[in-house]
Each structure stands twice: as structure tokens, then as C-alpha cells.
Amino acid sequence: GGITLSSGQKIPSRTVIWTGGVRGLEVLERWRLPVGAAGRVKVNEFLEVAGLPGVYALGDSALVLNEVTQQPVAPSAQLAVAQGEAVARNIFARLKGSMATAYRPHLAGEAVSLGSSSGVAWIGSWRFSGQPALWLKKFIAKRYLWETGGLDLVLTNISVRSETMRQDFPQCLPDFRPGEAAALAKAGN
């Protein structure tokens, strides 16, 4: 194992940890949106693009600043989901003629897998490592699938990951549709 640099030099290692940063899409700059650090779009406290009321940016594309430190908040799925909910509430409020509410990032915790058999996690003041942290990470992923697509999406995710599905149905995986997971699960696949 190890890594190979662009120069061709090889650095042997039993463990490689990649910590790639998140960059905004280059198209955001081509659209001439105001971008800041790492090409992420500058937004106000309502997640509206700076200088463009009613136009929103969120998730990895948005440069959201911590109101206390004025440093960018880390792009994460947890915060992206919360940002999507905040934007939806604000669009609805504005359509009703009500005031929008500012988005306040709140990280409830984090879970990271470290390979296929271990992880690290924290929720509030609780800390986890090893197998319990990995189970927590997997639970969080399944909970998100449940919240966004219900049982069918959870079953689809489980089915798509199974080696049998990869071998028996490779042609259908890219076009897997809601409803198919339940039918496949009933059929015993």
C-alpha cells in the first residue's frame, strides 16, 4: 500500500488518511456569483446569495460563517440538511408575507468510519470509538434514508450494497426506482 505522487515518487505506507477539502463548483464562479474561500458562494444569515435577495445557496456550495468566530462552518451533510430546511421555511414565510428567520448552524455531533470495522464519534458530551462508533455512523445513515425516502429507500440502500445484487442485477442498479426495493425484498433477493 501507500501513495504515488504526481511526480511518480512512491511513498509506502500501511495506512493512508485522505483529508480532502470541499470546494464549491467551478460553475458558481462562471455564473459570476460572489464567491469566497474555496469557491463557495457568499451568503447572508438567511442563506441568500450576497446581493441577490431570493436566490439561495446551501450545503457544500455555500460559504456559511459562524456568527461568533466569523470562520466558515464545516460543510457536512448534517448542516446541509438543516440549511435546506431553513431555506424551505424562509421561502414559505416570504410567500405568506412573513419575516424570514436567520439560519444558525448547530452541530449535534459527528461520526466517522475508519475503515470497515471501526470509527470515532461524538454526540454532545458522549464520545464513542471502535465498533460502537461505526454502528452509530451506520445508524445515522439509515435514519437519514428513512427520513428522506422511508422504508423503500432504506431497503434499496441495503439491496444495492449486497454483492448478490451487484452480480444478479448490474444492469438495473443505475436506474433503481422507488418501489423496486420492497418488491425485491419480498421476492427474497
mmCIF file of C-alpha atoms in Angstrom:
data_model
loop_
_atom_site.group_PDB
_atom_site.id
_atom_site.type_symbol
_atom_site.label_atom_id
_atom_site.label_comp_id
_atom_site.label_asym_id
_atom_site.label_seq_id
_atom_site.Cartn_x
_atom_site.Cartn_y
_atom_site.Cartn_z
ATOM 1 C CA GLY A 1 0.000 0.000 0.000
ATOM 2 C CA GLY A 2 0.860 3.657 0.042
ATOM 3 C CA ILE A 3 0.534 6.596 -2.317
ATOM 4 C CA THR A 4 2.080 7.697 -5.586
ATOM 5 C CA LEU A 5 2.782 11.411 -6.037
ATOM 6 C CA SER A 6 2.206 13.198 -9.344
ATOM 7 C CA SER A 7 5.998 13.108 -9.813
ATOM 8 C CA GLY A 8 5.820 9.303 -9.803
ATOM 9 C CA GLN A 9 7.530 9.002 -6.418
ATOM 10 C CA LYS A 10 6.011 6.238 -4.297
ATOM 11 C CA ILE A 11 5.600 6.567 -0.544
ATOM 12 C CA PRO A 12 4.965 3.175 1.052
ATOM 13 C CA SER A 13 2.529 3.035 3.946
ATOM 14 C CA ARG A 14 0.168 0.571 5.589
ATOM 15 C CA THR A 15 -2.263 3.392 6.388
ATOM 16 C CA VAL A 16 -3.267 6.330 4.182
ATOM 17 C CA ILE A 17 -5.580 9.020 5.521
ATOM 18 C CA TRP A 18 -7.026 11.413 2.960
ATOM 19 C CA THR A 19 -8.457 14.684 4.229
ATOM 20 C CA GLY A 20 -9.602 16.378 1.069
ATOM 21 C CA GLY A 21 -11.167 19.776 1.321
ATOM 22 C CA VAL A 22 -14.519 20.771 -0.086
ATOM 23 C CA ARG A 23 -14.634 23.279 -2.920
ATOM 24 C CA GLY A 24 -17.585 24.998 -4.469
ATOM 25 C CA LEU A 25 -18.403 24.031 -8.031
ATOM 26 C CA GLU A 26 -16.493 25.980 -10.668
ATOM 27 C CA VAL A 27 -19.761 26.789 -12.417
ATOM 28 C CA LEU A 28 -20.674 29.063 -9.494
ATOM 29 C CA GLU A 29 -17.779 31.338 -10.387
ATOM 30 C CA ARG A 30 -18.673 31.203 -14.093
ATOM 31 C CA TRP A 31 -22.177 32.366 -13.144
ATOM 32 C CA ARG A 32 -20.422 35.332 -11.516
ATOM 33 C CA LEU A 33 -21.853 34.651 -8.103
ATOM 34 C CA PRO A 34 -19.917 36.235 -5.234
ATOM 35 C CA VAL A 35 -17.562 33.514 -4.025
ATOM 36 C CA GLY A 36 -15.180 33.439 -1.099
ATOM 37 C CA ALA A 37 -12.982 30.782 0.453
ATOM 38 C CA ALA A 38 -12.654 27.600 -1.625
ATOM 39 C CA GLY A 39 -15.015 28.895 -4.306
ATOM 40 C CA ARG A 40 -18.053 28.706 -2.018
ATOM 41 C CA VAL A 41 -20.854 31.246 -2.538
ATOM 42 C CA LYS A 42 -21.090 34.079 -0.015
ATOM 43 C CA VAL A 43 -24.467 34.073 1.732
ATOM 44 C CA ASN A 44 -26.251 36.199 4.318
ATOM 45 C CA GLU A 45 -27.833 34.935 7.543
ATOM 46 C CA PHE A 46 -30.877 33.709 5.569
ATOM 47 C CA LEU A 47 -28.626 31.705 3.176
ATOM 48 C CA GLU A 48 -29.437 34.125 0.357
ATOM 49 C CA VAL A 49 -26.612 34.772 -2.075
ATOM 50 C CA ALA A 50 -24.939 38.050 -1.092
ATOM 51 C CA GLY A 51 -26.527 40.857 -3.110
ATOM 52 C CA LEU A 52 -29.204 38.601 -4.647
ATOM 53 C CA PRO A 53 -32.298 38.507 -2.413
ATOM 54 C CA GLY A 54 -34.466 35.450 -3.055
ATOM 55 C CA VAL A 55 -31.571 33.431 -4.517
ATOM 56 C CA TYR A 56 -30.236 30.809 -2.103
ATOM 57 C CA ALA A 57 -27.077 28.726 -1.756
ATOM 58 C CA LEU A 58 -26.585 25.922 0.727
ATOM 59 C CA GLY A 59 -24.596 22.808 1.502
ATOM 60 C CA ASP A 60 -21.111 22.424 0.056
ATOM 61 C CA SER A 61 -21.730 25.373 -2.283
ATOM 62 C CA ALA A 62 -22.420 27.929 0.462
ATOM 63 C CA LEU A 63 -19.878 29.875 2.481
ATOM 64 C CA VAL A 64 -21.732 29.996 5.809
ATOM 65 C CA LEU A 65 -19.910 31.868 8.551
ATOM 66 C CA ASN A 66 -20.071 31.125 12.261
ATOM 67 C CA GLU A 67 -21.615 34.265 13.726
ATOM 68 C CA VAL A 68 -19.217 34.292 16.705
ATOM 69 C CA THR A 69 -15.877 33.389 15.089
ATOM 70 C CA GLN A 70 -16.693 34.647 11.570
ATOM 71 C CA GLN A 71 -14.967 31.493 10.307
ATOM 72 C CA PRO A 72 -16.599 29.224 7.710
ATOM 73 C CA VAL A 73 -18.630 26.371 9.190
ATOM 74 C CA ALA A 74 -17.527 22.951 8.044
ATOM 75 C CA PRO A 75 -19.543 21.603 5.136
ATOM 76 C CA SER A 76 -21.351 18.499 6.364
ATOM 77 C CA ALA A 77 -24.433 16.532 5.393
ATOM 78 C CA GLN A 78 -25.989 17.295 8.790
ATOM 79 C CA LEU A 79 -25.676 21.045 8.281
ATOM 80 C CA ALA A 80 -26.703 20.846 4.599
ATOM 81 C CA VAL A 81 -29.973 19.137 5.571
ATOM 82 C CA ALA A 82 -30.604 21.796 8.239
ATOM 83 C CA GLN A 83 -29.827 24.529 5.688
ATOM 84 C CA GLY A 84 -32.292 23.017 3.214
ATOM 85 C CA GLU A 85 -34.986 23.013 5.892
ATOM 86 C CA ALA A 86 -34.171 26.627 6.831
ATOM 87 C CA VAL A 87 -34.346 27.781 3.204
ATOM 88 C CA ALA A 88 -37.661 25.964 2.684
ATOM 89 C CA ARG A 89 -39.126 27.618 5.815
ATOM 90 C CA ASN A 90 -37.918 31.046 4.683
ATOM 91 C CA ILE A 91 -39.286 30.692 1.153
ATOM 92 C CA PHE A 92 -42.641 29.628 2.628
ATOM 93 C CA ALA A 93 -42.565 32.538 5.105
ATOM 94 C CA ARG A 94 -41.824 35.045 2.360
ATOM 95 C CA LEU A 95 -44.607 33.644 0.168
ATOM 96 C CA LYS A 96 -47.008 34.211 3.083
ATOM 97 C CA GLY A 97 -45.661 37.740 3.626
ATOM 98 C CA SER A 98 -43.981 36.781 6.919
ATOM 99 C CA MET A 99 -40.462 37.519 8.091
ATOM 100 C CA ALA A 100 -37.652 35.091 7.326
ATOM 101 C CA THR A 101 -35.595 33.691 10.202
ATOM 102 C CA ALA A 102 -31.817 33.599 10.286
ATOM 103 C CA TYR A 103 -30.070 30.257 9.929
ATOM 104 C CA ARG A 104 -27.996 29.309 12.969
ATOM 105 C CA PRO A 105 -25.705 26.310 12.428
ATOM 106 C CA HIS A 106 -25.867 23.690 15.159
ATOM 107 C CA LEU A 107 -23.759 20.545 15.019
ATOM 108 C CA ALA A 108 -25.371 17.828 17.162
ATOM 109 C CA GLY A 109 -22.380 15.538 16.758
ATOM 110 C CA GLU A 110 -20.261 13.751 14.208
ATOM 111 C CA ALA A 111 -19.496 10.161 13.286
ATOM 112 C CA VAL A 112 -16.667 8.988 11.053
ATOM 113 C CA SER A 113 -15.946 5.480 9.845
ATOM 114 C CA LEU A 114 -12.329 4.363 9.992
ATOM 115 C CA GLY A 115 -12.389 1.533 7.515
ATOM 116 C CA SER A 116 -14.935 -1.267 7.587
ATOM 117 C CA SER A 117 -14.652 -2.237 11.249
ATOM 118 C CA SER A 118 -14.085 0.884 13.347
ATOM 119 C CA GLY A 119 -14.996 4.529 13.783
ATOM 120 C CA VAL A 120 -14.990 7.566 16.047
ATOM 121 C CA ALA A 121 -17.986 9.672 17.040
ATOM 122 C CA TRP A 122 -19.302 12.276 19.443
ATOM 123 C CA ILE A 123 -22.800 13.389 20.337
ATOM 124 C CA GLY A 124 -22.972 16.163 22.907
ATOM 125 C CA SER A 125 -20.538 15.196 25.654
ATOM 126 C CA TRP A 126 -20.592 11.486 24.747
ATOM 127 C CA ARG A 127 -17.620 10.010 22.920
ATOM 128 C CA PHE A 128 -17.520 6.679 21.078
ATOM 129 C CA SER A 129 -14.787 4.750 19.322
ATOM 130 C CA GLY A 130 -14.319 1.398 17.667
ATOM 131 C CA GLN A 131 -17.286 -0.754 16.665
ATOM 132 C CA PRO A 132 -19.929 1.273 18.625
ATOM 133 C CA ALA A 133 -18.939 4.420 16.710
ATOM 134 C CA LEU A 134 -19.174 2.557 13.398
ATOM 135 C CA TRP A 135 -22.642 1.249 14.343
ATOM 136 C CA LEU A 136 -23.666 4.807 15.215
ATOM 137 C CA LYS A 137 -22.394 6.050 11.839
ATOM 138 C CA LYS A 138 -24.391 3.341 10.034
ATOM 139 C CA PHE A 139 -27.497 4.081 12.120
ATOM 140 C CA ILE A 140 -27.265 7.794 11.269
ATOM 141 C CA ALA A 141 -27.031 6.969 7.555
ATOM 142 C CA LYS A 142 -30.052 4.640 7.710
ATOM 143 C CA ARG A 143 -32.025 7.187 9.743
ATOM 144 C CA TYR A 144 -31.371 9.828 7.078
ATOM 145 C CA LEU A 145 -32.513 7.421 4.354
ATOM 146 C CA TRP A 146 -35.632 6.656 6.400
ATOM 147 C CA GLU A 147 -36.437 10.355 6.867
ATOM 148 C CA THR A 148 -35.974 11.188 3.195
ATOM 149 C CA GLY A 149 -37.444 8.137 1.488
ATOM 150 C CA GLY A 150 -38.941 5.797 4.069
ATOM 151 C CA LEU A 151 -38.515 2.056 4.228
ATOM 152 C CA ASP A 152 -38.225 1.711 0.463
ATOM 153 C CA LEU A 153 -35.098 3.874 0.308
ATOM 154 C CA VAL A 154 -33.550 2.028 3.269
ATOM 155 C CA LEU A 155 -34.217 -1.330 1.590
ATOM 156 C CA THR A 156 -32.884 -0.017 -1.726
ATOM 157 C CA ASN A 157 -29.680 1.050 0.001
ATOM 158 C CA ILE A 158 -29.281 -2.330 1.681
ATOM 159 C CA SER A 159 -30.051 -4.192 -1.558
ATOM 160 C CA VAL A 160 -27.712 -2.116 -3.700
ATOM 161 C CA ARG A 161 -24.878 -2.807 -1.274
ATOM 162 C CA SER A 162 -25.312 -6.558 -1.331
ATOM 163 C CA GLU A 163 -22.894 -8.474 -3.528
ATOM 164 C CA THR A 164 -25.737 -10.620 -4.842
ATOM 165 C CA MET A 165 -27.477 -7.541 -6.204
ATOM 166 C CA ARG A 166 -24.278 -6.439 -7.912
ATOM 167 C CA GLN A 167 -23.888 -9.812 -9.613
ATOM 168 C CA ASP A 168 -27.528 -10.569 -10.427
ATOM 169 C CA PHE A 169 -28.823 -7.131 -11.367
ATOM 170 C CA PRO A 170 -25.869 -4.974 -12.505
ATOM 171 C CA GLN A 171 -27.838 -3.501 -15.403
ATOM 172 C CA CYS A 172 -30.645 -2.175 -13.159
ATOM 173 C CA LEU A 173 -28.599 -0.555 -10.390
ATOM 174 C CA PRO A 174 -28.182 2.860 -12.047
ATOM 175 C CA ASP A 175 -31.937 3.036 -12.729
ATOM 176 C CA PHE A 176 -33.215 1.607 -9.429
ATOM 177 C CA ARG A 177 -36.668 3.085 -8.783
ATOM 178 C CA PRO A 178 -38.664 3.561 -5.563
ATOM 179 C CA GLY A 179 -40.904 0.552 -5.016
ATOM 180 C CA GLU A 180 -38.458 -1.913 -6.516
ATOM 181 C CA ALA A 181 -36.623 -2.489 -3.231
ATOM 182 C CA ALA A 182 -39.735 -3.700 -1.447
ATOM 183 C CA ALA A 183 -40.620 -5.973 -4.374
ATOM 184 C CA LEU A 184 -37.101 -7.433 -4.447
ATOM 185 C CA ALA A 185 -37.088 -7.888 -0.670
ATOM 186 C CA LYS A 186 -40.432 -9.740 -0.872
ATOM 187 C CA ALA A 187 -39.059 -11.964 -3.625
ATOM 188 C CA GLY A 188 -36.197 -12.912 -1.319
ATOM 189 C CA ASN A 189 -33.371 -11.096 -3.145
#
